Coordinates of C-alpha atoms in Angstrom, one line a residue:
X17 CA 222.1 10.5 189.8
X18 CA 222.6 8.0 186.9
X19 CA 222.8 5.3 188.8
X20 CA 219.8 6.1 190.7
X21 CA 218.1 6.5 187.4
X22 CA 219.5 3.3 186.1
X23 CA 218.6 1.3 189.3
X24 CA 214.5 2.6 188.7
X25 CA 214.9 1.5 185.3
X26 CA 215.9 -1.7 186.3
X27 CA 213.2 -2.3 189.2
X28 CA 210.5 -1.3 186.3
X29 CA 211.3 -3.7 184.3
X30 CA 209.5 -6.6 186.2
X31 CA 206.7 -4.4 184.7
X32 CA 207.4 -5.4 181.4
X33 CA 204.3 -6.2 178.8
X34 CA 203.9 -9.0 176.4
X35 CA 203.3 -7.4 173.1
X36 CA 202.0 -8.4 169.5
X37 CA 199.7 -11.3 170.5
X38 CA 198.3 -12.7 167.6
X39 CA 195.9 -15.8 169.3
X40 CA 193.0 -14.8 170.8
X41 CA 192.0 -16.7 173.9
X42 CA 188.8 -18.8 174.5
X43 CA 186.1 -16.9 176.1
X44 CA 185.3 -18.5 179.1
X45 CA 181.7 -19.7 179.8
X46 CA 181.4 -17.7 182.0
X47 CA 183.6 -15.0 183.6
X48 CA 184.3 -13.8 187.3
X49 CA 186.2 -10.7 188.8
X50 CA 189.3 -12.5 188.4
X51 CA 189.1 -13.8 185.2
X52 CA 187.6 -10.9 183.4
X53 CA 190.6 -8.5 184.7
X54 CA 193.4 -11.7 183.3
X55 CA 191.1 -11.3 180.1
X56 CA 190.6 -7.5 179.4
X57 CA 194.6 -7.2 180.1
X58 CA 195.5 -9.4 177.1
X59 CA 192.7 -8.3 175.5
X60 CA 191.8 -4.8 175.5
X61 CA 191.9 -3.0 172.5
X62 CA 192.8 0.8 174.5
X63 CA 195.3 -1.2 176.4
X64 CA 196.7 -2.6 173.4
X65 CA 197.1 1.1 171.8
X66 CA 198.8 2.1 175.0
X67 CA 201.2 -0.7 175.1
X68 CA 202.7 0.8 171.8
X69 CA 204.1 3.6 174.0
X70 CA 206.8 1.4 175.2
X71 CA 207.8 0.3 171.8
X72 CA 208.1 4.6 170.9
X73 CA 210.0 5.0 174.1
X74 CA 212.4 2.1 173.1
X75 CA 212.3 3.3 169.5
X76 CA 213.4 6.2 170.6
X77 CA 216.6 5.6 172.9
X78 CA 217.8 3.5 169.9
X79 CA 218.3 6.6 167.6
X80 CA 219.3 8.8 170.9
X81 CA 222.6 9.8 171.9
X82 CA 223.8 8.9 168.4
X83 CA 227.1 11.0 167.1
X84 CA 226.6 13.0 163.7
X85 CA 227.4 11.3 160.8
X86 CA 230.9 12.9 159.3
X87 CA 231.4 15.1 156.7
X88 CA 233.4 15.2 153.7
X89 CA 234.6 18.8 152.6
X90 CA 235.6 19.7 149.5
X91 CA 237.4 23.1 148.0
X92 CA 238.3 23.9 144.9
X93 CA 239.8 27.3 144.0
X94 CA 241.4 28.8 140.6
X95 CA 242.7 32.1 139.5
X96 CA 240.9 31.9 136.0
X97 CA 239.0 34.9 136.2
X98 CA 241.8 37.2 137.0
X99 CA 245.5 36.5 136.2
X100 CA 244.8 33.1 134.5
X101 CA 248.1 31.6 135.0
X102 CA 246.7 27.9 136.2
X103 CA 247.3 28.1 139.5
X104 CA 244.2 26.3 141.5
X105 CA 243.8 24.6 144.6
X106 CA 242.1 21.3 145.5
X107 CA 241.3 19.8 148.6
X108 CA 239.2 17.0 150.4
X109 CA 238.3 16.4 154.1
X110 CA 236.7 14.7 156.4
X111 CA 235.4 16.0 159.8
X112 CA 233.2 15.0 162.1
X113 CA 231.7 17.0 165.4
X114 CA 232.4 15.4 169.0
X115 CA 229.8 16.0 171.5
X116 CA 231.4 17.5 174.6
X117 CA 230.1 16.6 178.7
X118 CA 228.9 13.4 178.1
X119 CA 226.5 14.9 176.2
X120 CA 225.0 11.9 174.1
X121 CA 224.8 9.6 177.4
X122 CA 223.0 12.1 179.0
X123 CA 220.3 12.3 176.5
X124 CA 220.4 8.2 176.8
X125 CA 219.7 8.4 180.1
X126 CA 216.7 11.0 179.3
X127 CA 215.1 8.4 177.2
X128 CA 215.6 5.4 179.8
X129 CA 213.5 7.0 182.1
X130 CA 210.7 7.6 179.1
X131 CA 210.8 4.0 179.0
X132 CA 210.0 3.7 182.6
X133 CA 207.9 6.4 182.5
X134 CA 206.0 4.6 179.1
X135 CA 205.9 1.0 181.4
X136 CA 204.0 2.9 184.0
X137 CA 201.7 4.5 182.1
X138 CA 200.7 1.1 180.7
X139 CA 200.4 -0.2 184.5
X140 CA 197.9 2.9 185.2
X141 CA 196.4 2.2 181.9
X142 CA 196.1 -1.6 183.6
X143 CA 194.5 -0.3 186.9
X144 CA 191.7 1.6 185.0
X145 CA 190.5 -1.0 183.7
X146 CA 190.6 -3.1 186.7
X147 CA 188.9 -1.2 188.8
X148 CA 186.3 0.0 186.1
X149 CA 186.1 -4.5 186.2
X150 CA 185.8 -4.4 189.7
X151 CA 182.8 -1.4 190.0
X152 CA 180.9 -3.2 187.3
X153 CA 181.9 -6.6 188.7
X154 CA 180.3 -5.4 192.8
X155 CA 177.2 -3.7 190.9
X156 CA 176.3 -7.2 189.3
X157 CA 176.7 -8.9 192.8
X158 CA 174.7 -6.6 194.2
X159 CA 171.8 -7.1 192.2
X160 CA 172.2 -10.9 192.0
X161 CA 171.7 -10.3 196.3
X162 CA 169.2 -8.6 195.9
X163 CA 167.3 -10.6 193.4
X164 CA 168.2 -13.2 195.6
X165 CA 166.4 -11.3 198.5
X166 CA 163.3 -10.6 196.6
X167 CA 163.4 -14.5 195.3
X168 CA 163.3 -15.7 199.2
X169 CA 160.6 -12.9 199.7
X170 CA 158.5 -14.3 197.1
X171 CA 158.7 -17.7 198.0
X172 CA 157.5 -16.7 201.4
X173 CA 154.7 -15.1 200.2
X174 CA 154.0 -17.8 197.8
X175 CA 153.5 -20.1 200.5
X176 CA 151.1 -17.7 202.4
X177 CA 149.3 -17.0 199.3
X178 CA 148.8 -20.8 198.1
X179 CA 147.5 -21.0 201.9
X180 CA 145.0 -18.2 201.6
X181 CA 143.6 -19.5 198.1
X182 CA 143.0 -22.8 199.9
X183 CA 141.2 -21.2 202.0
X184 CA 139.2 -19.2 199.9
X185 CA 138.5 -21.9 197.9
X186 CA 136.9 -23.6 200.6
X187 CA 134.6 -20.7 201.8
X188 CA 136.7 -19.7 204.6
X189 CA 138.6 -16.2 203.4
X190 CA 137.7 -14.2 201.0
X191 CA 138.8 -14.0 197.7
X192 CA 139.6 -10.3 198.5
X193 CA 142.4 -11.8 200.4
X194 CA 143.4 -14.1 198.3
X195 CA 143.7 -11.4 195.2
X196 CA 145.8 -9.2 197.4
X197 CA 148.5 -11.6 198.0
X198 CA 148.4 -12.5 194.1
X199 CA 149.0 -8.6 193.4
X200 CA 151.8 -8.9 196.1
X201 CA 153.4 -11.7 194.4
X202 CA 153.2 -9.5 191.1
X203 CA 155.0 -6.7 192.0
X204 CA 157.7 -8.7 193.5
X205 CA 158.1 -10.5 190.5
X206 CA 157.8 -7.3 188.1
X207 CA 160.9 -6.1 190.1
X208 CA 162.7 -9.2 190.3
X209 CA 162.6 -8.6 186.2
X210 CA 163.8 -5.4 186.5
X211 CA 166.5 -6.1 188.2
X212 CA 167.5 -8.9 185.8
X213 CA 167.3 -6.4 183.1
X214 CA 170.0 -4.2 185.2
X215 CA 172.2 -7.3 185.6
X216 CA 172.2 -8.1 181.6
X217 CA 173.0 -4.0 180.9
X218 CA 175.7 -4.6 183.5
X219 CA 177.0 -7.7 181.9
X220 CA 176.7 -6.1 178.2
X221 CA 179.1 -2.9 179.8
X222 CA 182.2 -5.4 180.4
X223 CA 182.5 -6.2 176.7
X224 CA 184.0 -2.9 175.6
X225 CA 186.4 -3.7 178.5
X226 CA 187.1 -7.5 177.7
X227 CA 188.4 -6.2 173.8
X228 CA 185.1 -8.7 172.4
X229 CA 183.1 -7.9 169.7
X230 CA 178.9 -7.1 169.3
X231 CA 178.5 -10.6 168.1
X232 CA 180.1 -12.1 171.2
X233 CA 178.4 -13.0 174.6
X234 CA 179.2 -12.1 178.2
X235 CA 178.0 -14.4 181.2
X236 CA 179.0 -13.4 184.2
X237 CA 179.0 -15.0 187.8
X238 CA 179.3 -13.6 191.4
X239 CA 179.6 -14.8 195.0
X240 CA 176.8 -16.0 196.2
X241 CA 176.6 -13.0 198.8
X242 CA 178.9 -10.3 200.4
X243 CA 181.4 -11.3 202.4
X244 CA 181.4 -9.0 205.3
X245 CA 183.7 -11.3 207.7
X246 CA 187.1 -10.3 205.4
X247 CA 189.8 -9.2 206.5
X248 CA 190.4 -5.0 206.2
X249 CA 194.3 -4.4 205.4
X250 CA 195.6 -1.2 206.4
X251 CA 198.5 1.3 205.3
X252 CA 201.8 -0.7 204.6
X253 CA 205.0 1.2 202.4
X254 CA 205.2 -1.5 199.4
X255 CA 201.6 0.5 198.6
X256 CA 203.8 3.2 197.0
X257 CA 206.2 0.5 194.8
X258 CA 203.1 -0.5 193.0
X259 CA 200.9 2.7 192.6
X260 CA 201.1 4.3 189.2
X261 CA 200.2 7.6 190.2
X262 CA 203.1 8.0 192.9
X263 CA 205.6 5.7 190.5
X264 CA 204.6 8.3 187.5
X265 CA 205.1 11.6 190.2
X266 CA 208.8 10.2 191.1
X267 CA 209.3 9.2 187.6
X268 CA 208.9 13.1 186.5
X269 CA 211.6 13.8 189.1
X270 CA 214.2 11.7 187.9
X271 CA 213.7 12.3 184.5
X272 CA 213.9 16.3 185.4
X273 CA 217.3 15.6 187.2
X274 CA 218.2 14.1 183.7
X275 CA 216.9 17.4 182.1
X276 CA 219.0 19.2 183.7
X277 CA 222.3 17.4 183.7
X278 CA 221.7 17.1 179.8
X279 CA 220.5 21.2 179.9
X280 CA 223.9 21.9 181.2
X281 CA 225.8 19.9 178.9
X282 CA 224.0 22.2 176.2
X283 CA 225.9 25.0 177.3
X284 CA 229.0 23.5 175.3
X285 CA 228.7 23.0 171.9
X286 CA 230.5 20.2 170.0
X287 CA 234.6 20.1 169.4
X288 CA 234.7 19.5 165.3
X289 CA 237.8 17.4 163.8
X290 CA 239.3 17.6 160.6
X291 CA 241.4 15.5 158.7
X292 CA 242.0 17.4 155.2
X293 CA 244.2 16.9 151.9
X294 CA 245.4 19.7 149.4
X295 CA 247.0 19.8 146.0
X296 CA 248.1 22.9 145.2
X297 CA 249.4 24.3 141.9
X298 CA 250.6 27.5 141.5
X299 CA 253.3 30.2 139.8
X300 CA 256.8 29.8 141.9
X301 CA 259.4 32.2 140.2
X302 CA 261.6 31.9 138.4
X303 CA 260.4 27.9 138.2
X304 CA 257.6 29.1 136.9
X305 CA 253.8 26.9 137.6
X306 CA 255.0 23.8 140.4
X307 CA 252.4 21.4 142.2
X308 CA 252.3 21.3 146.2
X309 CA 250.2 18.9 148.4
X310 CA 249.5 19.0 151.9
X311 CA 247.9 16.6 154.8
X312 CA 247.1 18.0 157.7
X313 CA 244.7 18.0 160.4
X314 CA 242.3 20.8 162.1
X315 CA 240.3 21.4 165.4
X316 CA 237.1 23.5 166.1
X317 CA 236.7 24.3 169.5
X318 CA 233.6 26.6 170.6
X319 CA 233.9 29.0 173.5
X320 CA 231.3 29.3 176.0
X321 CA 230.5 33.2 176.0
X322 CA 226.8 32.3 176.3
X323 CA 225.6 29.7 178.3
X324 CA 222.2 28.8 176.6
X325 CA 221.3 25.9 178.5
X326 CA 221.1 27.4 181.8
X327 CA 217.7 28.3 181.1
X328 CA 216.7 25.0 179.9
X329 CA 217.8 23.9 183.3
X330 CA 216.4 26.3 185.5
X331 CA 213.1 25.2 183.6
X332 CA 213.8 21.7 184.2
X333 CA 214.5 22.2 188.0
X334 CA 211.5 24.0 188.5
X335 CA 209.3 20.7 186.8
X336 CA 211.5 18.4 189.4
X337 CA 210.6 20.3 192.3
X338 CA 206.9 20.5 191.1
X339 CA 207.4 16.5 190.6
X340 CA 208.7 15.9 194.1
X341 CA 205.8 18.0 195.3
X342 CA 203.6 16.6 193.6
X343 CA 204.9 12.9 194.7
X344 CA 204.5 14.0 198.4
X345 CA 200.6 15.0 197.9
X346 CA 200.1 11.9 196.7
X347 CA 201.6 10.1 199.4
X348 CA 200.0 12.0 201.8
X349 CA 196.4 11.3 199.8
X350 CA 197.1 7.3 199.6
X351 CA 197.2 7.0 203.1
X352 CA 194.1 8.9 203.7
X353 CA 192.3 6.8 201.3
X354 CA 193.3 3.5 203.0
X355 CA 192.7 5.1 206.4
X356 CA 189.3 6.3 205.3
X357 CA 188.3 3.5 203.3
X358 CA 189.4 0.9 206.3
X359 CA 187.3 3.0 209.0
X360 CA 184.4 3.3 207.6
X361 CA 184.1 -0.4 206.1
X362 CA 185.1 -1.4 210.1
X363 CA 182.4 0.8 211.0
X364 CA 179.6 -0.5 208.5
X365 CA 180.5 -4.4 209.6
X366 CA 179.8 -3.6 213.1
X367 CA 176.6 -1.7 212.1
X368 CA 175.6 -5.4 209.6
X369 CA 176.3 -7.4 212.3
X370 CA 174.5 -5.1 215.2
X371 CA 171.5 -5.5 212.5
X372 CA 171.4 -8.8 211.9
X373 CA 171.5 -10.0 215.1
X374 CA 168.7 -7.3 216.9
X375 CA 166.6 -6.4 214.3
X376 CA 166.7 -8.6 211.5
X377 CA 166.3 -12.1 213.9
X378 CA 163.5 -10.1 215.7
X379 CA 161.8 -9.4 212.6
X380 CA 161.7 -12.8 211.1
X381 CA 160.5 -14.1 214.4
X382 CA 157.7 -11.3 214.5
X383 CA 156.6 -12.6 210.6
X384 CA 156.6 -16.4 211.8
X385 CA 154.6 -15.9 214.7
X386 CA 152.0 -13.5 212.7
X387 CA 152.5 -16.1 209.9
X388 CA 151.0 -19.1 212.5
X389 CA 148.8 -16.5 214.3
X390 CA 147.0 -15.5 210.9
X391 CA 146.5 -19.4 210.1
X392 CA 144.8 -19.6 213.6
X393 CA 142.4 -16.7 212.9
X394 CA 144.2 -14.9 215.4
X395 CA 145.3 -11.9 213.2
X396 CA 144.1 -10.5 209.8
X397 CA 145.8 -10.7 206.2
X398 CA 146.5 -7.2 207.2
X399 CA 148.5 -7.9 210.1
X400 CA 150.1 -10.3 208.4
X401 CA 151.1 -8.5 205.1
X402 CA 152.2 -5.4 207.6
X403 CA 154.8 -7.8 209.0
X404 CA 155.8 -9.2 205.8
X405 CA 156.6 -5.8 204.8
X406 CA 158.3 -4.9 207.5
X407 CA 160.9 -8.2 207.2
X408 CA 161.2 -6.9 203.5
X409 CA 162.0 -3.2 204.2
X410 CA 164.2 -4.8 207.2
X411 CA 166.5 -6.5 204.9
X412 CA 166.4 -4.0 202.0
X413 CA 168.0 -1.4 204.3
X414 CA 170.4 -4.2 205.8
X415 CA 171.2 -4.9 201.7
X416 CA 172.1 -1.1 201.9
X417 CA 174.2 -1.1 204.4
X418 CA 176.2 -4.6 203.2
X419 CA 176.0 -2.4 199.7
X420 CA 178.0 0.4 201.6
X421 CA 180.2 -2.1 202.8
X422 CA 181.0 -3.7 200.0
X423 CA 181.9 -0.1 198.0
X424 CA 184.5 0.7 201.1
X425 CA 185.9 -2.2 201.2
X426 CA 186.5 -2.1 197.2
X427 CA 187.7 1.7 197.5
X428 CA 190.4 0.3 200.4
X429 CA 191.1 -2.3 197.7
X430 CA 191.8 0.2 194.5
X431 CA 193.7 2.7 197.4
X432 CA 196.3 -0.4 198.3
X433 CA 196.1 -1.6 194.8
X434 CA 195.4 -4.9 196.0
X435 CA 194.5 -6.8 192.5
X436 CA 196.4 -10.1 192.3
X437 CA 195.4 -10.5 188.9
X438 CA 197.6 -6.7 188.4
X439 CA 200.9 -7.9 190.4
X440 CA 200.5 -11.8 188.1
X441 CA 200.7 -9.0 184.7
X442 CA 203.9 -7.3 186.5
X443 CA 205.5 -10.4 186.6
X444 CA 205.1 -11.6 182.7

């Protein structure tokens, strides 16, 4: 069981932390995904609090499993409140207590698994923040696609509204016409603004994250669009070496079956060793008053009538099998989450694709040919601003669905842990 404890310990320390960093590193000019997660996990004041935990855990196994300091025993007895005769006896000892059944490495190996346990609650600590990074980081790219949407909206309807005051300028439309695509253009650009206001709150939300200050600034910078083509990663078994959650749940169970083997120990107390020196002076007749010393030595050895920690391990056996339990659950949930997570994102790039290729083509066709159909007389604004509408609505609800996409693709991501910028802090 030790050695099974010793061996996690061992395979947790590549999750080692560097602590007590005194230089703060340059802010970038501007900050990605990936660099915002390398920054916030040297940076982060929570993350720095949490870090400490290790340092306790160590702190601790350092004054564990440490013998009690020995004692010195003195006695001194005299018969000058009864016969008076100068008899008295002296002595000095030392004695210290032994620990019996391995006690004190027992309770070592208790606080070697805190440490592990402390190293992973730093890496879940870690992950929080990552993915709380990576939600903020997909919300920013969102709205930077869909400003860009709006932005290729509105230079199409620039160019049919610069056409239309042309016209109207020369007598040919009317300026009814004209007034109604300068309205259109208006409320595209109103929301275009509102959703540049979204982007900065989104920006501003990273700082608490990235450990900076109310003075310092945050630029941010996304893909230009979303990726639908990657790839979609399934279930694979090194998911459970990495996950906090199930490293935490196996963790408990270990450092139960530690519990109990140092629970059982309990149930015998310590042997106690003595090492003592008398002088003893007293009436010998018909000598009369003679001095005596003595060395000697002297054992305490408890018996076991009650065995008190029984209960303590019967309490502790009960918390591994919960542990295990809990371990198993979730197991069983990480693998849903990636199955999930993978189907649906599968399903949603078929459905993008599908889209794009039978509605959204069609619809851009539709708007061109209206477009040169209006500028022939053929159609009326109306016609024309109905199909510019549709495109628009088109595309939003494609947006939606790449939006959907995007989402479960990042939840596969957070269920399979796979942050690069995570494993690269494991390593340090």
């Amino acid at each position: 069981m030790f050695t099974r404890i010793t061996t996690v310990t061992i395979l947790l320390i590549f999750y080692g932390q560097t602590f007590g960093q005194t230089t703060t590193p340059p802010i970038p000019d501007a900050f990605d995904k990936a660099t915002a997660i390398s920054y916030a996990l040297k940076q982060n004041a929570d993350l720095r609090a949490v870090r400490k935990g290790i340092e306790i855990a160590e702190a601790r196994l350092a004054r564990t499993g440490l013998r009690p300091h020995p004692k010195i025993a003195v006695n001194y007895a005299s018969d000058s409140a009864f016969n008076n005769e100068g008899e008295y006896t002296l002595g000095v000892g030392l004695q210290q207590e032994f620990p019996l059944a391995n006690r004190l490495r027992k309770a070592k190996a208790v606080s070697r698994v805190d440490i592990a346990k402390a190293k992973m609650e730093v890496r879940s600590s870690e992950l929080e923040i990552a993915n709380g990074i990576s939600e903020i980081a997909l919300d920013i790219q969102i709205v930077d696609t869909r400003i860009a949407l709006l932005e290729r909206i509105h230079e199409k309807t620039s160019e049919i509204s610069d056409f239309i005051h042309s016209r109207a300028e020369r007598g040919e439309l009317s300026i009814l016409e004209a007034n109604q695509t300068t309205l259109e253009l208006r409320a595209l650009e109103q929301e275009i603004d509102q959703l540049t206001d979204e982007r900065n709150h989104l920006t501003h939300s990273l700082a608490p994250f990235l450990g900076l200050t109310l003075d310092e600034e945050v630029n941010f910078k996304t893909a230009s669009a979303i990726d639908t083509n990657t790839s979609l990663p399934g279930f694979d078994s090194s998911i459970f070496e990495r996950h906090p959650g199930f490293q935490l749940a196996v963790l408990d169970a270990h450092s139960a079956e530690a519990e109990i083997a140092l629970a059982e120990s309990e149930n015998w107390e310590s042997i106690t060793a003595r090492v003592f020196w008398e002088n003893e002076r007293s009436v010998d007749q018909p000598n009369g008053l003679g001095t005596d010393r003595f060395v000697g030595v002297g054992f305490s050895i408890p018996i076991p009538l009650r065995k008190k920690g029984d209960l303590h391990a019967k309490e502790a056996r009960i918390e591994r099998d919960q542990s295990n339990l809990k371990a198993a659950a979730i197991k069983l949930r990480i693998q849903h989450e990636i199955e999930h997570a993978q189907h649906e994102a599968s399903d949603l790039r078929k459905r993008i694709a599908d889209y794009r290729d039978n509605v959204i083509k069609l619809a851009n066709e539709q708007l061109e040919a209206t477009n040169l159909a209006y500028q022939n007389g053929q159609v009326s604004l109306v016609s024309l601003l109905r199909a510019q509408e549709q495109l628009l609505r088109i595309e939003r609800r494609q947006l939606d669905t790449q939006e959907s996409f995007a989402r479960a693709k990042l939840s596969l991501e957070r269920a399979r842990i796979d942050l690069p910028q995570l494993q690269k802090a494991a390593n340090l």
